[in-house]
Coordinates of C-alpha atoms and ligand atoms in Angstrom, one line a residue:
X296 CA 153.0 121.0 141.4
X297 CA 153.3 121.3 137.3
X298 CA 151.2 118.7 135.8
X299 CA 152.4 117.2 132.3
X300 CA 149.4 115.7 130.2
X301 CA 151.0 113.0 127.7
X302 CA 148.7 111.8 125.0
X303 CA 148.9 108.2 124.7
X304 CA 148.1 105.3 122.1
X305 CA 144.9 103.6 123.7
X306 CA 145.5 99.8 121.7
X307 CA 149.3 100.2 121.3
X308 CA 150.8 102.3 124.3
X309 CA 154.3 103.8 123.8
X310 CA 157.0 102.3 125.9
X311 CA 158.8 105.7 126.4
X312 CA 155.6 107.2 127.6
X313 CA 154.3 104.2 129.8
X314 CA 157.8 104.2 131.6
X315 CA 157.4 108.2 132.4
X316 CA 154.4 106.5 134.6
X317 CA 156.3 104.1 136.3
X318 CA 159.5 106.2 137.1
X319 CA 156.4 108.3 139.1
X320 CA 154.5 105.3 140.5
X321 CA 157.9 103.6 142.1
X322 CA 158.8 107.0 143.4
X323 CA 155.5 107.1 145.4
X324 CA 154.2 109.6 143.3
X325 CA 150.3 109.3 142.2
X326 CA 149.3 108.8 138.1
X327 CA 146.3 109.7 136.5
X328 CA 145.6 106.4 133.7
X329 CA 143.0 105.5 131.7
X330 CA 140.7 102.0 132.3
X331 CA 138.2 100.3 130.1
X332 CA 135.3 101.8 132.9
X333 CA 137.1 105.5 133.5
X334 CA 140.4 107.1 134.9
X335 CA 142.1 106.0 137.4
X336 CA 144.1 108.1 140.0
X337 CA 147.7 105.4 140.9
X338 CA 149.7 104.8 143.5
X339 CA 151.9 101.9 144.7
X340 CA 149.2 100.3 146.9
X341 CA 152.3 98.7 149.1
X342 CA 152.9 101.6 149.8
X343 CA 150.8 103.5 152.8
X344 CA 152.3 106.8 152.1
X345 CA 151.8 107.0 148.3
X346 CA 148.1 106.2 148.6
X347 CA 147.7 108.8 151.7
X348 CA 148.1 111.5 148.1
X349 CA 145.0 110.1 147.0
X350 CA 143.0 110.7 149.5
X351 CA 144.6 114.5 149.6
X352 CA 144.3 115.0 145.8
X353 CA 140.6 113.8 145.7
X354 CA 139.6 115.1 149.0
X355 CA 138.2 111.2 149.2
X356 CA 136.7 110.9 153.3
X357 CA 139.3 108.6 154.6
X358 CA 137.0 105.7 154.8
X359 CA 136.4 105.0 151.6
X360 CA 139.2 101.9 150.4
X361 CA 140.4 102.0 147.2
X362 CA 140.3 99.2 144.4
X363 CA 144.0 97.3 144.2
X364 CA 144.0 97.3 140.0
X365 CA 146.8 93.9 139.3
X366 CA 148.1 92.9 136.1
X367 CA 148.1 89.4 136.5
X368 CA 146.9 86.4 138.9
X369 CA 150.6 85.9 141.0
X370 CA 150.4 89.8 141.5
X371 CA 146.6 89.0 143.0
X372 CA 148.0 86.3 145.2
X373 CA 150.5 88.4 147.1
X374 CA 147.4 90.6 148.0
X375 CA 144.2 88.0 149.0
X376 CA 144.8 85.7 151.8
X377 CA 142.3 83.1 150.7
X378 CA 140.2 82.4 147.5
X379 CA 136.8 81.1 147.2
X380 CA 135.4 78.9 144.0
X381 CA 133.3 81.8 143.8
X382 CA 136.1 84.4 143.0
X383 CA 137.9 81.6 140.9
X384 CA 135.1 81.2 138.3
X385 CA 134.7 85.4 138.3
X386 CA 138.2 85.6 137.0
X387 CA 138.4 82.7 134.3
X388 CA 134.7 84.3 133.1
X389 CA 135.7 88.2 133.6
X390 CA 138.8 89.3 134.0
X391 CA 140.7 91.2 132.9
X392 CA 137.2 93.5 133.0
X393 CA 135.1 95.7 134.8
X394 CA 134.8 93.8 138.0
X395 CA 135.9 94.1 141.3
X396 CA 136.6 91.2 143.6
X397 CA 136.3 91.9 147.6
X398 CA 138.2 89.2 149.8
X399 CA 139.8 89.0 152.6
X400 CA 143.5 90.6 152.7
X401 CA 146.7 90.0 153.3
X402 CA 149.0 92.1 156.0
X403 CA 151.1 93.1 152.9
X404 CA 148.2 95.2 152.3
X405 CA 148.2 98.7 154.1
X406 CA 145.1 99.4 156.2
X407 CA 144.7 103.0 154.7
X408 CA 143.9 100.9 151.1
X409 CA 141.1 98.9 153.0
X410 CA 139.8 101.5 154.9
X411 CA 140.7 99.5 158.1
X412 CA 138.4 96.6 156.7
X413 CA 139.8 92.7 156.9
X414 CA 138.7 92.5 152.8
X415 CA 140.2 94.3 149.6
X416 CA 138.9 94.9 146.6
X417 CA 140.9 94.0 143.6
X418 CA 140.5 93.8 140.0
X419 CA 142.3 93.1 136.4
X420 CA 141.7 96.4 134.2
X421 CA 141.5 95.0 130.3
X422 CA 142.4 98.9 128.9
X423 CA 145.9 98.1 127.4
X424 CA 147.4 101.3 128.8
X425 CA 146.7 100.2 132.6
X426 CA 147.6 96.6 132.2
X427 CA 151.0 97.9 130.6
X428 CA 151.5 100.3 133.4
X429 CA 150.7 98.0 136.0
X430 CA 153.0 95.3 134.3
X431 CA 155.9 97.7 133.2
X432 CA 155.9 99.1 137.1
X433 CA 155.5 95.2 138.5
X434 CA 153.4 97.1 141.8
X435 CA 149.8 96.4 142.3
X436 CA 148.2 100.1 141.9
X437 CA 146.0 101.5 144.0
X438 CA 143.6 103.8 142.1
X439 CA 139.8 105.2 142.6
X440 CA 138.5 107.3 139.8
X441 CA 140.9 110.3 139.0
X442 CA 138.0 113.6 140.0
X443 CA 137.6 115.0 142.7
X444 CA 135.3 113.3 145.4
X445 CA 131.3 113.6 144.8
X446 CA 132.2 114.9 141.4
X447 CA 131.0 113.0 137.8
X448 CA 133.6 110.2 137.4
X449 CA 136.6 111.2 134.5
X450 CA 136.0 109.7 131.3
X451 CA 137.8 111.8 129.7
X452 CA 141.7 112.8 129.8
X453 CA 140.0 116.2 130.0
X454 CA 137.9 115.7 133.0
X455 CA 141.3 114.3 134.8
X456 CA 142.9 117.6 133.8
X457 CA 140.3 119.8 134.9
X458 CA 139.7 118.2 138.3
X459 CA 143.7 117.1 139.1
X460 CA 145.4 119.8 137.1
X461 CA 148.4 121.1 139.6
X462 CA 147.8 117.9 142.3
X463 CA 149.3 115.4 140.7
X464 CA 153.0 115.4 138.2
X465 CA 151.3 113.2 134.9
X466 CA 148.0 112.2 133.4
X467 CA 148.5 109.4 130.8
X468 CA 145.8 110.5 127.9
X469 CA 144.5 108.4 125.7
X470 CA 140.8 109.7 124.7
X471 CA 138.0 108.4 126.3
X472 CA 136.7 105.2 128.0
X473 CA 135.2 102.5 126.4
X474 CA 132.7 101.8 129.4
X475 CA 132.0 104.4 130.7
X476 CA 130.8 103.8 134.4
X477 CA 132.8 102.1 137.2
X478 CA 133.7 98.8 137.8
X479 CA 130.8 96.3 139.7
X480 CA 131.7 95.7 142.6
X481 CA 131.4 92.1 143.9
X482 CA 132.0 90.4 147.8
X483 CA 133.2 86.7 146.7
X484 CA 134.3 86.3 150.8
X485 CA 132.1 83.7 151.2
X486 CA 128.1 82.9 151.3
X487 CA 126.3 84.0 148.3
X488 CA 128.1 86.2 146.2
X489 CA 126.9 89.9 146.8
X490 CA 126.8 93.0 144.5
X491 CA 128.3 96.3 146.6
X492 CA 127.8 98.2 143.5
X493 CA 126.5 97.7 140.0
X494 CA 128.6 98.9 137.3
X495 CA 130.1 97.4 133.8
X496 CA 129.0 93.8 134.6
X497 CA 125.5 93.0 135.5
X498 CA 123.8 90.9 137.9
X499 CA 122.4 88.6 134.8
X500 CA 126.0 88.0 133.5
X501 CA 127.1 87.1 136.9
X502 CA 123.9 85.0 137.4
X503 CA 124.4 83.3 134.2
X504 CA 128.4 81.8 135.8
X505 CA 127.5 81.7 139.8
X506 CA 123.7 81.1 139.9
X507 CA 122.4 83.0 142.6
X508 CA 123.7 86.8 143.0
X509 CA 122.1 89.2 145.9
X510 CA 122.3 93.1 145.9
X511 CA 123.3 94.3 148.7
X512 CA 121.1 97.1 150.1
X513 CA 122.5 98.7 153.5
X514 CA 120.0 99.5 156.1
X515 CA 120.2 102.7 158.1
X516 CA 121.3 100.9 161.3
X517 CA 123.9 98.6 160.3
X518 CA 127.8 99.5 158.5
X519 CA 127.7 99.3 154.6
X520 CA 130.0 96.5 153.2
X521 CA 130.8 98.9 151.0
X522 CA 131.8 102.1 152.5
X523 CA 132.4 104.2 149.7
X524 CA 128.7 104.2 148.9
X525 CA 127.3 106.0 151.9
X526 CA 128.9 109.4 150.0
X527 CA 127.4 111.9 147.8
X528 CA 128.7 110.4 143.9
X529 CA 128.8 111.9 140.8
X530 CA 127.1 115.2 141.6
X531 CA 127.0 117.9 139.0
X532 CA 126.7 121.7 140.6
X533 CA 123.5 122.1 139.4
X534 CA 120.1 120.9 140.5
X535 CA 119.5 117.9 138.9
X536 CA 116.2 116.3 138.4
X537 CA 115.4 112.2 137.3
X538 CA 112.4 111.3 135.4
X539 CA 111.3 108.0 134.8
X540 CA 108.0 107.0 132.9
X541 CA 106.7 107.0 129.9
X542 CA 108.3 108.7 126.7
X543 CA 105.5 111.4 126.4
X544 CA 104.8 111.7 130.0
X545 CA 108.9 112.8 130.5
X546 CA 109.1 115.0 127.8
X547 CA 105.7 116.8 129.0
X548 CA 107.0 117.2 132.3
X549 CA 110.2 118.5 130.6
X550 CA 108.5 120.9 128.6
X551 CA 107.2 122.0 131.8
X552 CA 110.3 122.2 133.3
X553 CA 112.2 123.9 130.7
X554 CA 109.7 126.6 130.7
X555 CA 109.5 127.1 134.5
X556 CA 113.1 127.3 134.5
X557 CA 113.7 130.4 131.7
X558 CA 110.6 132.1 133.1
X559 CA 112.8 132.3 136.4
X560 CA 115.6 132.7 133.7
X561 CA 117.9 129.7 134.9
X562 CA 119.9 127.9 132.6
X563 CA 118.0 124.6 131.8
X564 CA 120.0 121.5 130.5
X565 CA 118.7 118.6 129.1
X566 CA 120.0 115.0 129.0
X567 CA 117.7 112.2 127.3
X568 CA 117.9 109.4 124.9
X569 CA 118.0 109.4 121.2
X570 CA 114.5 108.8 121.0
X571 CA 113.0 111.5 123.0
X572 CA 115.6 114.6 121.6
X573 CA 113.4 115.2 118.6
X574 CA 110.6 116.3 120.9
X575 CA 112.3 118.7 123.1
X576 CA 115.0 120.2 121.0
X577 CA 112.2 122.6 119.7
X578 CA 111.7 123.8 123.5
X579 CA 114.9 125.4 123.6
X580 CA 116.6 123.8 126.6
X581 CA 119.8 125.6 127.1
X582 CA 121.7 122.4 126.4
X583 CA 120.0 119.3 125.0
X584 CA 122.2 116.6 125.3
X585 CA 122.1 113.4 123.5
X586 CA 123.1 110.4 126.1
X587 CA 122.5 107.6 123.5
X588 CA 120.0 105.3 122.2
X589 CA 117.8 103.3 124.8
X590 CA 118.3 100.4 122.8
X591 CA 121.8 100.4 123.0
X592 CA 122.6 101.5 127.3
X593 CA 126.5 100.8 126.6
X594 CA 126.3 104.1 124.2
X595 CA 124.3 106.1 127.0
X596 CA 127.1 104.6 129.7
X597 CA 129.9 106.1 127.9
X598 CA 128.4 109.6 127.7
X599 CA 126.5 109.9 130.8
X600 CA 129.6 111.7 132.9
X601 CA 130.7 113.3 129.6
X602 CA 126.8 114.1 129.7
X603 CA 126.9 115.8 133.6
X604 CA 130.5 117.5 133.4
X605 CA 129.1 119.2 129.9
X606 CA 126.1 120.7 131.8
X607 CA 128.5 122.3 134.5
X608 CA 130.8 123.5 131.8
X609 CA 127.9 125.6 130.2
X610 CA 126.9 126.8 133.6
X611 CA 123.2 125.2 133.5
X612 CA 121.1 125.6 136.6
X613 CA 119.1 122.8 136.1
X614 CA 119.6 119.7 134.6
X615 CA 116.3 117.8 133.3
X616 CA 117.8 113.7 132.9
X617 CA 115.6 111.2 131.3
X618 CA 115.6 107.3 133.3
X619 CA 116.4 104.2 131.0
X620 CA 115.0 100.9 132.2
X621 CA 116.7 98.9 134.8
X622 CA 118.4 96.0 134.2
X623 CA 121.8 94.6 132.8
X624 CA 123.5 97.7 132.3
X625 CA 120.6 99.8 133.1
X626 CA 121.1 99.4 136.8
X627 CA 124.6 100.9 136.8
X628 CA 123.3 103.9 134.6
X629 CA 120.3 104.2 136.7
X630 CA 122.8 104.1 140.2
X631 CA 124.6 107.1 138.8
X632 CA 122.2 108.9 137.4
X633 CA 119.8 108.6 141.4
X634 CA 123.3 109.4 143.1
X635 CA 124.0 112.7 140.8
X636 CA 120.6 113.1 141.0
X637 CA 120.7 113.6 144.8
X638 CA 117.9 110.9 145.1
X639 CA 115.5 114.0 143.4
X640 CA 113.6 111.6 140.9
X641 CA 110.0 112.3 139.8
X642 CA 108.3 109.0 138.6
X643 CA 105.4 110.1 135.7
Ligands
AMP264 P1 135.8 104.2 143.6 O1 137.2 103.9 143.9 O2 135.4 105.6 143.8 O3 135.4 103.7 142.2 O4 134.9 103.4 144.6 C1 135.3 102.1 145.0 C2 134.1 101.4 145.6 O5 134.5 100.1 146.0 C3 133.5 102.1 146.8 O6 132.1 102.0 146.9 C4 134.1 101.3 148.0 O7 133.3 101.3 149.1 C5 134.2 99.9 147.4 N1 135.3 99.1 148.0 C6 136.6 99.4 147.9 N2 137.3 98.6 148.7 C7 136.4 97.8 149.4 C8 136.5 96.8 150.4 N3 137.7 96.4 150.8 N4 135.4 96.2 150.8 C9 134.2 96.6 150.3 N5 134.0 97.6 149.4 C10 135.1 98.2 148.9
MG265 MG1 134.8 107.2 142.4

């Protein structure tokens, strides 16, 4: 299948290109658009067939439900059987944004969407281009991120056209993501509202509208409430190592690194904050990238995929990432960075 890549405004969407979307979307057809957190790949989520191509373009295991994105409250309705106060006061204080709302579903919603499950997740995108699309096709769209399963999440029309280039008939471009990671995801079914998965709004800004928020953390012998997270996330192809401790402590480990790494001539990428780069770029890593300044983690969430896709572009062997603190943000830069990670973190 040929894939056309149309570049489109970000703030003020062309009509004529936002309806080359929909004429695909109503035909059943999947559409790669951007989101505030990163791409999405769309389908009619009414439509069991349409979203049985996502699966098949990502090569996503079968399991894993995909978030409903809805343009509005009334398209919401026709998808949640019942809401809770919970989920009421998350949408007055965040949507449309970068969270997620699971609830229980209605029959109108096909099980391949929920993964079989009795809840869907749902959420209200606030990128202009996805609410337009969503709006100007009047379906509620079914879309995970638009790369290829266990792969860094697309940022970038770029990323969607390397990963989906030849799957899918049209990628809706229009530069990168203002976020940068995935939405959070948040169970508002009932009980104490529970994070699935940190993302682009934290536990404090929930805290700070619901009062208590747990983290759900699944144990080995009972089934995630989030399936999705069981899987391999994120990975780059090379060996990627975390390190998280002090400044001087992670860039002497580095050093070490880097120079264990050329004497058994791999290719050694970097990826660090602002703050640390002036003391390894004299080290010579084959890449030293710069994710951002630890004083500002919405910078390093925008360029931390950007950050992991660059390092398999240039071929690197192995990839050298530096930890930010936890917290706010921090926690969803931290989740992705573990998962691509492979869990290989040395604490110094
Ligand atoms: P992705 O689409 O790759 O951003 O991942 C979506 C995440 O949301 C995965 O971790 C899923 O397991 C989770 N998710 C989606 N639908 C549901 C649902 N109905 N119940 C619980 N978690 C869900
Ligand atoms: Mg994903």
């Amino acid at each position: 299948m040929q894939t056309r890549r149309l570049y489109i405004d970000p703030i003020h969407p062309e009509t004529e290109l936002l309806r080359e979307g929909v004429k695909w979307l109503q035909a059943g057809e999947l559409v790669a658009f951007p989101t505030e957190t990163v791409y999405g790949l769309g389908a009619n989520a009414l439509d069991a067939s349409a979203c049985s191509k996502i699966f098949k373009a990502k090569g996503r295991p079968q399991d894993n439900p995909l978030i409903v994105h809805v343009c509005n409250r009334m398209m919401a309705n026709l998808l949640v059987e019942g809401w809770t106060p919970q989920a009421e006061l998350c949408i007055q204080h965040f949507w449309p944004g970068p969270l997620t709302l699971v609830l229980p579903k209605r029959a109108t919603v096909p099980d391949i969407v929920t993964g079989g499950l009795a809840n869907v997740a749902i959420r209200m995108p606030s990128h202009p281009v996805a609410l337009r699309l969503i709006e100007e096709t009047g379906l509620p769209i079914a879309a995970p991120s638009a790369n290829l399963s266990g792969r860094p999440s697309p940022t970038k029309g770029s990323h969607v056209w390397h990963d989906m280039k030849d799957k899918i008939p049209l990628i809706l471009d229009a530069g990168a993501c203002p976020v940068g990671v995935e939405s959070t995801v948040l169970d508002v079914s009932g009980g104490v509202p529970t994070i699935l998965r940190a993302g682009g709004i934290s536990k404090e800004q929930l805290e700070a509208v619901l009062g208590e928020v747990w983290i759900d953390h699944p144990s080995e012998n009972q089934a995630p409430k989030a399936p999705g997270m069981k899987y391999r996330h994120y990975a780059p192809r090379g060996e990627m190592i975390l390190m998280i401790g002090l400044r001087e402590r992670v860039v002497q480990l580095m050093v070490e690194e880097i120079q264990r790494g050329h004497a058994r001539l791999k290719k050694v990428g970097v990826l660090c904050t602002l703050e640390s780069a002036p003391f390894l770029h004299t080290w010579l890593p084959d890449l030293l990238f710069v994710l951002g300044s630890e004083d500002r983690p919405e910078e390093i969430a925008s360029n931390l995929f950007e950050g992991l896709r660059l390092c398999d572009e240039r071929g690197i062997d192995l990839i050298l990432a530096e930890g930010v603190e936890e917290g706010g943000l921090g926690t969803a830069i931290m989740n992705r960075l573990k998962n691509a990670a492979g869990q290989h973190i040395q604490f110094v």
